[in-house]
């Protein structure tokens, strides 16, 4: 999963780009639900939020490092739940 750091300026541009609806406005800044973030695996070659964030505050979540296979399995689970 990716995560949003407290460098976030609440510019709103990442939220609509997420194909998994994993990004939401939290208490103070935008946040990413790690159970929904596939790092865009299954949808795009690169994480779309990282491409648009003007302050580059969306790194990999060190507590939720996942392989491409694990991310693709999450993608399939999310698709099945739709
Ligand atoms: Fe925050 Fe970056 Fe998303 Fe803008 S694009 S809301 S700065 S995480």
mmCIF file of N, CA, C and O and ligand atoms in Angstrom:
data_model
loop_
_atom_site.group_PDB
_atom_site.id
_atom_site.type_symbol
_atom_site.label_atom_id
_atom_site.label_comp_id
_atom_site.label_asym_id
_atom_site.label_seq_id
_atom_site.Cartn_x
_atom_site.Cartn_y
_atom_site.Cartn_z
ATOM 1 N N UNK A 1 0.835 -1.201 0.000
ATOM 2 C CA UNK A 1 0.000 0.000 0.000
ATOM 3 C C UNK A 1 0.867 1.248 0.000
ATOM 4 O O UNK A 1 1.995 1.226 0.481
ATOM 5 N N UNK A 2 0.287 2.318 -0.544
ATOM 6 C CA UNK A 2 0.903 3.624 -0.422
ATOM 7 C C UNK A 2 0.334 4.313 0.811
ATOM 8 O O UNK A 2 -0.620 3.837 1.424
ATOM 9 N N UNK A 3 0.954 5.447 1.183
ATOM 10 C CA UNK A 3 0.449 6.234 2.304
ATOM 11 C C UNK A 3 0.661 7.721 1.986
ATOM 12 O O UNK A 3 1.443 8.067 1.100
ATOM 13 N N UNK A 4 -0.048 8.568 2.698
ATOM 14 C CA UNK A 4 0.090 10.015 2.518
ATOM 15 C C UNK A 4 0.736 10.590 3.775
ATOM 16 O O UNK A 4 0.274 10.332 4.883
ATOM 17 N N UNK A 5 1.816 11.341 3.578
ATOM 18 C CA UNK A 5 2.523 11.910 4.738
ATOM 19 C C UNK A 5 1.916 13.260 5.119
ATOM 20 O O UNK A 5 1.090 13.821 4.387
ATOM 21 N N UNK A 6 2.367 13.792 6.263
ATOM 22 C CA UNK A 6 1.801 15.067 6.725
ATOM 23 C C UNK A 6 2.325 16.267 5.938
ATOM 24 O O UNK A 6 2.049 17.406 6.292
ATOM 25 N N UNK A 7 3.033 16.008 4.845
ATOM 26 C CA UNK A 7 3.345 17.089 3.901
ATOM 27 C C UNK A 7 2.148 17.426 3.018
ATOM 28 O O UNK A 7 2.186 18.419 2.275
ATOM 29 N N UNK A 8 1.105 16.625 3.089
ATOM 30 C CA UNK A 8 -0.086 16.843 2.259
ATOM 31 C C UNK A 8 -0.651 18.247 2.459
ATOM 32 O O UNK A 8 -0.787 18.716 3.586
ATOM 33 N N UNK A 9 -0.978 18.890 1.336
ATOM 34 C CA UNK A 9 -1.536 20.255 1.378
ATOM 35 C C UNK A 9 -3.040 20.263 1.054
ATOM 36 O O UNK A 9 -3.604 21.318 0.769
ATOM 37 N N UNK A 10 -3.665 19.072 1.099
ATOM 38 C CA UNK A 10 -5.115 18.970 0.863
ATOM 39 C C UNK A 10 -5.546 19.613 -0.449
ATOM 40 O O UNK A 10 -6.567 20.314 -0.505
ATOM 41 N N UNK A 11 -4.777 19.341 -1.494
ATOM 42 C CA UNK A 11 -5.095 19.978 -2.787
ATOM 43 C C UNK A 11 -6.232 19.268 -3.518
ATOM 44 O O UNK A 11 -6.747 19.767 -4.508
ATOM 45 N N UNK A 12 -6.604 18.067 -3.086
ATOM 46 C CA UNK A 12 -7.751 17.306 -3.630
ATOM 47 C C UNK A 12 -7.488 16.594 -4.960
ATOM 48 O O UNK A 12 -8.399 15.943 -5.463
ATOM 49 N N UNK A 13 -6.307 16.728 -5.569
ATOM 50 C CA UNK A 13 -6.184 16.185 -6.926
ATOM 51 C C UNK A 13 -6.036 14.659 -6.972
ATOM 52 O O UNK A 13 -6.396 14.030 -7.952
ATOM 53 N N UNK A 14 -5.510 14.048 -5.903
ATOM 54 C CA UNK A 14 -5.290 12.602 -5.952
ATOM 55 C C UNK A 14 -6.577 11.799 -5.806
ATOM 56 O O UNK A 14 -6.734 10.753 -6.428
ATOM 57 N N UNK A 15 -7.481 12.286 -4.981
ATOM 58 C CA UNK A 15 -8.661 11.492 -4.606
ATOM 59 C C UNK A 15 -9.436 10.975 -5.826
ATOM 60 O O UNK A 15 -9.721 9.781 -5.914
ATOM 61 N N UNK A 16 -9.757 11.837 -6.808
ATOM 62 C CA UNK A 16 -10.514 11.311 -7.959
ATOM 63 C C UNK A 16 -9.706 10.417 -8.892
ATOM 64 O O UNK A 16 -10.290 9.717 -9.730
ATOM 65 N N UNK A 17 -8.371 10.414 -8.758
ATOM 66 C CA UNK A 17 -7.531 9.595 -9.640
ATOM 67 C C UNK A 17 -7.456 8.142 -9.196
ATOM 68 O O UNK A 17 -7.058 7.263 -9.971
ATOM 69 N N UNK A 18 -7.813 7.856 -7.956
ATOM 70 C CA UNK A 18 -7.638 6.489 -7.421
ATOM 71 C C UNK A 18 -8.704 5.542 -7.973
ATOM 72 O O UNK A 18 -9.894 5.738 -7.719
ATOM 73 N N UNK A 19 -8.308 4.496 -8.700
ATOM 74 C CA UNK A 19 -9.285 3.576 -9.282
ATOM 75 C C UNK A 19 -9.932 2.666 -8.242
ATOM 76 O O UNK A 19 -10.924 1.997 -8.531
ATOM 77 N N UNK A 20 -9.368 2.633 -7.044
ATOM 78 C CA UNK A 20 -9.891 1.775 -5.985
ATOM 79 C C UNK A 20 -10.673 2.533 -4.917
ATOM 80 O O UNK A 20 -11.093 1.939 -3.920
ATOM 81 N N UNK A 21 -10.850 3.830 -5.098
ATOM 82 C CA UNK A 21 -11.502 4.666 -4.073
ATOM 83 C C UNK A 21 -10.854 4.473 -2.705
ATOM 84 O O UNK A 21 -11.546 4.426 -1.681
ATOM 85 N N UNK A 22 -9.522 4.375 -2.703
ATOM 86 C CA UNK A 22 -8.808 4.134 -1.441
ATOM 87 C C UNK A 22 -8.447 5.432 -0.723
ATOM 88 O O UNK A 22 -8.062 5.405 0.438
ATOM 89 N N UNK A 23 -8.557 6.567 -1.433
ATOM 90 C CA UNK A 23 -8.126 7.848 -0.860
ATOM 91 C C UNK A 23 -9.344 8.599 -0.339
ATOM 92 O O UNK A 23 -10.361 8.707 -1.021
ATOM 93 N N UNK A 24 -9.217 9.104 0.887
ATOM 94 C CA UNK A 24 -10.332 9.845 1.478
ATOM 95 C C UNK A 24 -9.787 10.956 2.360
ATOM 96 O O UNK A 24 -8.639 10.910 2.817
ATOM 97 N N UNK A 25 -10.608 11.965 2.605
ATOM 98 C CA UNK A 25 -10.227 13.058 3.491
ATOM 99 C C UNK A 25 -10.297 12.562 4.920
ATOM 100 O O UNK A 25 -11.339 12.110 5.385
ATOM 101 N N UNK A 26 -9.175 12.628 5.633
ATOM 102 C CA UNK A 26 -9.143 12.199 7.026
ATOM 103 C C UNK A 26 -9.418 13.364 7.962
ATOM 104 O O UNK A 26 -9.998 14.371 7.564
ATOM 105 N N UNK A 27 -8.978 13.242 9.196
ATOM 106 C CA UNK A 27 -9.241 14.278 10.193
ATOM 107 C C UNK A 27 -8.581 15.595 9.801
ATOM 108 O O UNK A 27 -9.164 16.665 9.985
ATOM 109 N N UNK A 28 -7.352 15.526 9.272
ATOM 110 C CA UNK A 28 -6.640 16.766 8.931
ATOM 111 C C UNK A 28 -6.130 16.781 7.500
ATOM 112 O O UNK A 28 -6.062 17.831 6.879
ATOM 113 N N UNK A 29 -5.733 15.627 7.008
ATOM 114 C CA UNK A 29 -5.200 15.532 5.649
ATOM 115 C C UNK A 29 -5.813 14.317 4.970
ATOM 116 O O UNK A 29 -6.513 13.527 5.608
ATOM 117 N N UNK A 30 -5.513 14.182 3.686
ATOM 118 C CA UNK A 30 -5.988 13.009 2.973
ATOM 119 C C UNK A 30 -5.278 11.761 3.487
ATOM 120 O O UNK A 30 -4.126 11.818 3.919
ATOM 121 N N UNK A 31 -5.978 10.637 3.443
ATOM 122 C CA UNK A 31 -5.431 9.370 3.914
ATOM 123 C C UNK A 31 -5.723 8.279 2.885
ATOM 124 O O UNK A 31 -6.584 8.447 2.025
ATOM 125 N N UNK A 32 -4.978 7.172 2.999
ATOM 126 C CA UNK A 32 -5.169 6.033 2.100
ATOM 127 C C UNK A 32 -5.551 4.811 2.920
ATOM 128 O O UNK A 32 -4.869 4.473 3.900
ATOM 129 N N UNK A 33 -6.639 4.164 2.541
ATOM 130 C CA UNK A 33 -7.045 2.903 3.183
ATOM 131 C C UNK A 33 -6.166 1.789 2.614
ATOM 132 O O UNK A 33 -6.310 1.425 1.446
ATOM 133 N N UNK A 34 -5.256 1.230 3.432
ATOM 134 C CA UNK A 34 -4.321 0.237 2.905
ATOM 135 C C UNK A 34 -5.004 -1.055 2.441
ATOM 136 O O UNK A 34 -4.430 -1.806 1.654
ATOM 137 N N UNK A 35 -6.207 -1.299 2.928
ATOM 138 C CA UNK A 35 -6.928 -2.496 2.490
ATOM 139 C C UNK A 35 -7.514 -2.334 1.085
ATOM 140 O O UNK A 35 -7.913 -3.311 0.455
ATOM 141 N N UNK A 36 -7.574 -1.096 0.598
ATOM 142 C CA UNK A 36 -8.110 -0.851 -0.738
ATOM 143 C C UNK A 36 -7.038 -0.479 -1.752
ATOM 144 O O UNK A 36 -7.275 -0.530 -2.957
ATOM 145 N N UNK A 37 -5.855 -0.044 -1.269
ATOM 146 C CA UNK A 37 -4.794 0.410 -2.185
ATOM 147 C C UNK A 37 -4.060 -0.783 -2.786
ATOM 148 O O UNK A 37 -3.487 -1.601 -2.070
ATOM 149 N N UNK A 38 -4.085 -0.890 -4.117
ATOM 150 C CA UNK A 38 -3.319 -1.933 -4.810
ATOM 151 C C UNK A 38 -2.077 -1.344 -5.476
ATOM 152 O O UNK A 38 -1.462 -1.989 -6.315
ATOM 153 N N UNK A 39 -1.725 -0.093 -5.095
ATOM 154 C CA UNK A 39 -0.636 0.627 -5.761
ATOM 155 C C UNK A 39 -0.922 0.709 -7.271
ATOM 156 O O UNK A 39 -0.022 0.747 -8.089
ATOM 157 N N UNK A 40 -2.197 0.661 -7.604
ATOM 158 C CA UNK A 40 -2.738 0.690 -8.973
ATOM 159 C C UNK A 40 -2.480 -0.599 -9.768
ATOM 160 O O UNK A 40 -2.778 -0.653 -10.966
ATOM 161 N N UNK A 41 -1.952 -1.633 -9.109
ATOM 162 C CA UNK A 41 -1.812 -2.931 -9.783
ATOM 163 C C UNK A 41 -3.203 -3.415 -10.215
ATOM 164 O O UNK A 41 -4.167 -3.337 -9.458
ATOM 165 N N UNK A 42 -3.300 -3.873 -11.462
ATOM 166 C CA UNK A 42 -4.576 -4.293 -12.023
ATOM 167 C C UNK A 42 -5.256 -3.194 -12.835
ATOM 168 O O UNK A 42 -6.146 -3.464 -13.627
ATOM 169 N N UNK A 43 -4.839 -1.948 -12.606
ATOM 170 C CA UNK A 43 -5.455 -0.811 -13.301
ATOM 171 C C UNK A 43 -4.468 -0.061 -14.194
ATOM 172 O O UNK A 43 -4.764 0.237 -15.343
ATOM 173 N N UNK A 44 -3.305 0.283 -13.612
ATOM 174 C CA UNK A 44 -2.334 1.128 -14.316
ATOM 175 C C UNK A 44 -0.918 0.646 -14.026
ATOM 176 O O UNK A 44 -0.675 -0.058 -13.044
ATOM 177 N N UNK A 45 0.024 1.074 -14.878
ATOM 178 C CA UNK A 45 1.425 0.699 -14.690
ATOM 179 C C UNK A 45 2.061 1.411 -13.502
ATOM 180 O O UNK A 45 2.987 0.884 -12.888
ATOM 181 N N UNK A 46 1.586 2.616 -13.217
ATOM 182 C CA UNK A 46 2.168 3.408 -12.129
ATOM 183 C C UNK A 46 1.045 3.882 -11.211
ATOM 184 O O UNK A 46 -0.067 4.148 -11.682
ATOM 185 N N UNK A 47 1.328 4.046 -9.914
ATOM 186 C CA UNK A 47 0.307 4.611 -9.022
ATOM 187 C C UNK A 47 -0.104 5.999 -9.495
ATOM 188 O O UNK A 47 0.732 6.888 -9.638
ATOM 189 N N UNK A 48 -1.394 6.168 -9.759
ATOM 190 C CA UNK A 48 -1.869 7.415 -10.344
ATOM 191 C C UNK A 48 -1.751 8.592 -9.385
ATOM 192 O O UNK A 48 -1.461 9.714 -9.796
ATOM 193 N N UNK A 49 -1.957 8.357 -8.096
ATOM 194 C CA UNK A 49 -1.874 9.479 -7.151
ATOM 195 C C UNK A 49 -0.461 10.043 -7.088
ATOM 196 O O UNK A 49 -0.282 11.263 -7.003
ATOM 197 N N UNK A 50 0.544 9.152 -7.148
ATOM 198 C CA UNK A 50 1.931 9.635 -7.124
ATOM 199 C C UNK A 50 2.216 10.525 -8.328
ATOM 200 O O UNK A 50 2.994 11.475 -8.238
ATOM 201 N N UNK A 51 1.576 10.207 -9.463
ATOM 202 C CA UNK A 51 1.819 10.984 -10.677
ATOM 203 C C UNK A 51 1.298 12.410 -10.551
ATOM 204 O O UNK A 51 1.871 13.333 -11.121
ATOM 205 N N UNK A 52 0.201 12.589 -9.815
ATOM 206 C CA UNK A 52 -0.432 13.905 -9.789
ATOM 207 C C UNK A 52 -0.096 14.732 -8.549
ATOM 208 O O UNK A 52 -0.307 15.949 -8.544
ATOM 209 N N UNK A 53 0.411 14.113 -7.499
ATOM 210 C CA UNK A 53 0.651 14.857 -6.250
ATOM 211 C C UNK A 53 1.718 15.943 -6.461
ATOM 212 O O UNK A 53 2.853 15.638 -6.815
ATOM 213 N N UNK A 54 1.357 17.202 -6.225
ATOM 214 C CA UNK A 54 2.290 18.302 -6.503
ATOM 215 C C UNK A 54 3.426 18.400 -5.495
ATOM 216 O O UNK A 54 4.419 19.084 -5.755
ATOM 217 N N UNK A 55 3.282 17.749 -4.337
ATOM 218 C CA UNK A 55 4.340 17.844 -3.321
ATOM 219 C C UNK A 55 4.995 16.493 -3.024
ATOM 220 O O UNK A 55 5.757 16.358 -2.068
ATOM 221 N N UNK A 56 4.712 15.498 -3.867
ATOM 222 C CA UNK A 56 5.357 14.178 -3.749
ATOM 223 C C UNK A 56 5.313 13.618 -2.326
ATOM 224 O O UNK A 56 6.331 13.195 -1.780
ATOM 225 N N UNK A 57 4.105 13.609 -1.757
ATOM 226 C CA UNK A 57 3.983 13.137 -0.367
ATOM 227 C C UNK A 57 3.269 11.794 -0.269
ATOM 228 O O UNK A 57 2.614 11.510 0.723
ATOM 229 N N UNK A 58 3.401 10.942 -1.319
ATOM 230 C CA UNK A 58 2.714 9.643 -1.292
ATOM 231 C C UNK A 58 3.727 8.515 -1.487
ATOM 232 O O UNK A 58 3.851 7.948 -2.573
ATOM 233 N N UNK A 59 4.462 8.166 -0.438
ATOM 234 C CA UNK A 59 5.444 7.075 -0.533
ATOM 235 C C UNK A 59 4.794 5.708 -0.297
ATOM 236 O O UNK A 59 3.599 5.607 0.004
ATOM 237 N N UNK A 60 5.604 4.664 -0.422
ATOM 238 C CA UNK A 60 5.151 3.336 -0.026
ATOM 239 C C UNK A 60 5.000 3.308 1.491
ATOM 240 O O UNK A 60 5.799 3.900 2.214
ATOM 241 N N UNK A 61 3.975 2.630 1.955
ATOM 242 C CA UNK A 61 3.747 2.489 3.391
ATOM 243 C C UNK A 61 4.687 1.413 3.926
ATOM 244 O O UNK A 61 4.540 0.243 3.584
ATOM 245 N N UNK A 62 5.673 1.794 4.757
ATOM 246 C CA UNK A 62 6.662 0.804 5.214
ATOM 247 C C UNK A 62 6.042 -0.318 6.033
ATOM 248 O O UNK A 62 6.617 -1.395 6.151
ATOM 249 N N UNK A 63 4.853 -0.073 6.586
ATOM 250 C CA UNK A 63 4.197 -1.113 7.391
ATOM 251 C C UNK A 63 3.335 -2.034 6.538
ATOM 252 O O UNK A 63 2.775 -3.013 7.041
ATOM 253 N N UNK A 64 3.194 -1.706 5.256
ATOM 254 C CA UNK A 64 2.357 -2.528 4.371
ATOM 255 C C UNK A 64 3.055 -2.739 3.030
ATOM 256 O O UNK A 64 2.508 -2.431 1.984
ATOM 257 N N UNK A 65 4.274 -3.271 3.084
ATOM 258 C CA UNK A 65 4.960 -3.604 1.846
ATOM 259 C C UNK A 65 4.372 -4.904 1.309
ATOM 260 O O UNK A 65 4.237 -5.879 2.040
ATOM 261 N N UNK A 66 4.012 -4.910 0.036
ATOM 262 C CA UNK A 66 3.374 -6.084 -0.556
ATOM 263 C C UNK A 66 4.020 -6.363 -1.907
ATOM 264 O O UNK A 66 4.487 -5.447 -2.589
ATOM 265 N N UNK A 67 4.023 -7.653 -2.283
ATOM 266 C CA UNK A 67 4.546 -8.024 -3.598
ATOM 267 C C UNK A 67 3.500 -7.712 -4.664
ATOM 268 O O UNK A 67 2.315 -7.511 -4.363
ATOM 269 N N UNK A 68 3.944 -7.702 -5.921
ATOM 270 C CA UNK A 68 3.004 -7.504 -7.035
ATOM 271 C C UNK A 68 1.906 -8.564 -6.994
ATOM 272 O O UNK A 68 0.744 -8.277 -7.290
ATOM 273 N N UNK A 69 2.291 -9.795 -6.626
ATOM 274 C CA UNK A 69 1.313 -10.882 -6.569
ATOM 275 C C UNK A 69 0.262 -10.610 -5.488
ATOM 276 O O UNK A 69 -0.937 -10.829 -5.690
ATOM 277 N N UNK A 70 0.719 -10.145 -4.323
ATOM 278 C CA UNK A 70 -0.222 -9.829 -3.243
ATOM 279 C C UNK A 70 -1.138 -8.665 -3.641
ATOM 280 O O UNK A 70 -2.345 -8.692 -3.351
ATOM 281 N N UNK A 71 -0.562 -7.691 -4.318
ATOM 282 C CA UNK A 71 -1.362 -6.535 -4.740
ATOM 283 C C UNK A 71 -2.388 -6.959 -5.788
ATOM 284 O O UNK A 71 -3.539 -6.500 -5.760
ATOM 285 N N UNK A 72 -1.996 -7.871 -6.684
ATOM 286 C CA UNK A 72 -2.939 -8.326 -7.702
ATOM 287 C C UNK A 72 -4.051 -9.158 -7.068
ATOM 288 O O UNK A 72 -5.221 -9.069 -7.472
ATOM 289 N N UNK A 73 -3.711 -9.954 -6.060
ATOM 290 C CA UNK A 73 -4.733 -10.731 -5.348
ATOM 291 C C UNK A 73 -5.731 -9.791 -4.673
ATOM 292 O O UNK A 73 -6.938 -10.043 -4.659
ATOM 293 N N UNK A 74 -5.235 -8.673 -4.117
ATOM 294 C CA UNK A 74 -6.121 -7.682 -3.501
ATOM 295 C C UNK A 74 -7.028 -7.056 -4.565
ATOM 296 O O UNK A 74 -8.224 -6.870 -4.339
ATOM 297 N N UNK A 75 -6.444 -6.743 -5.723
ATOM 298 C CA UNK A 75 -7.225 -6.213 -6.843
ATOM 299 C C UNK A 75 -8.376 -7.147 -7.197
ATOM 300 O O UNK A 75 -9.523 -6.723 -7.355
ATOM 301 N N UNK A 76 -8.072 -8.443 -7.296
ATOM 302 C CA UNK A 76 -9.114 -9.411 -7.670
ATOM 303 C C UNK A 76 -10.202 -9.502 -6.596
ATOM 304 O O UNK A 76 -11.385 -9.611 -6.921
ATOM 305 N N UNK A 77 -9.798 -9.455 -5.330
ATOM 306 C CA UNK A 77 -10.774 -9.478 -4.236
ATOM 307 C C UNK A 77 -11.690 -8.258 -4.301
ATOM 308 O O UNK A 77 -12.909 -8.370 -4.142
ATOM 309 N N UNK A 78 -11.087 -7.095 -4.548
ATOM 310 C CA UNK A 78 -11.875 -5.861 -4.616
ATOM 311 C C UNK A 78 -12.834 -5.900 -5.796
ATOM 312 O O UNK A 78 -13.982 -5.458 -5.692
ATOM 313 N N UNK A 79 -12.387 -6.451 -6.935
ATOM 314 C CA UNK A 79 -13.261 -6.552 -8.105
ATOM 315 C C UNK A 79 -14.433 -7.474 -7.819
ATOM 316 O O UNK A 79 -15.580 -7.192 -8.191
ATOM 317 N N UNK A 80 -14.142 -8.596 -7.140
ATOM 318 C CA UNK A 80 -15.191 -9.577 -6.844
ATOM 319 C C UNK A 80 -16.235 -8.998 -5.896
ATOM 320 O O UNK A 80 -17.400 -9.393 -5.926
ATOM 321 N N UNK A 81 -15.805 -8.046 -5.066
ATOM 322 C CA UNK A 81 -16.727 -7.460 -4.076
ATOM 323 C C UNK A 81 -17.607 -6.372 -4.684
ATOM 324 O O UNK A 81 -18.523 -5.888 -4.031
ATOM 325 N N UNK A 82 -17.338 -5.985 -5.930
ATOM 326 C CA UNK A 82 -18.106 -4.889 -6.538
ATOM 327 C C UNK A 82 -19.499 -5.323 -6.934
ATOM 328 O O UNK A 82 -19.715 -6.467 -7.265
HETATM 329 FE FE1 LIG B 1 -2.368 15.698 -0.486
HETATM 330 FE FE2 LIG B 1 -0.752 15.069 -2.542
HETATM 331 FE FE3 LIG B 1 -3.303 14.201 -2.504
HETATM 332 FE FE4 LIG B 1 -2.782 16.794 -2.894
HETATM 333 S S1 LIG B 1 -2.235 15.088 -4.263
HETATM 334 S S2 LIG B 1 -4.366 15.925 -1.525
HETATM 335 S S3 LIG B 1 -0.986 17.092 -1.570
HETATM 336 S S4 LIG B 1 -1.666 13.623 -1.064
#
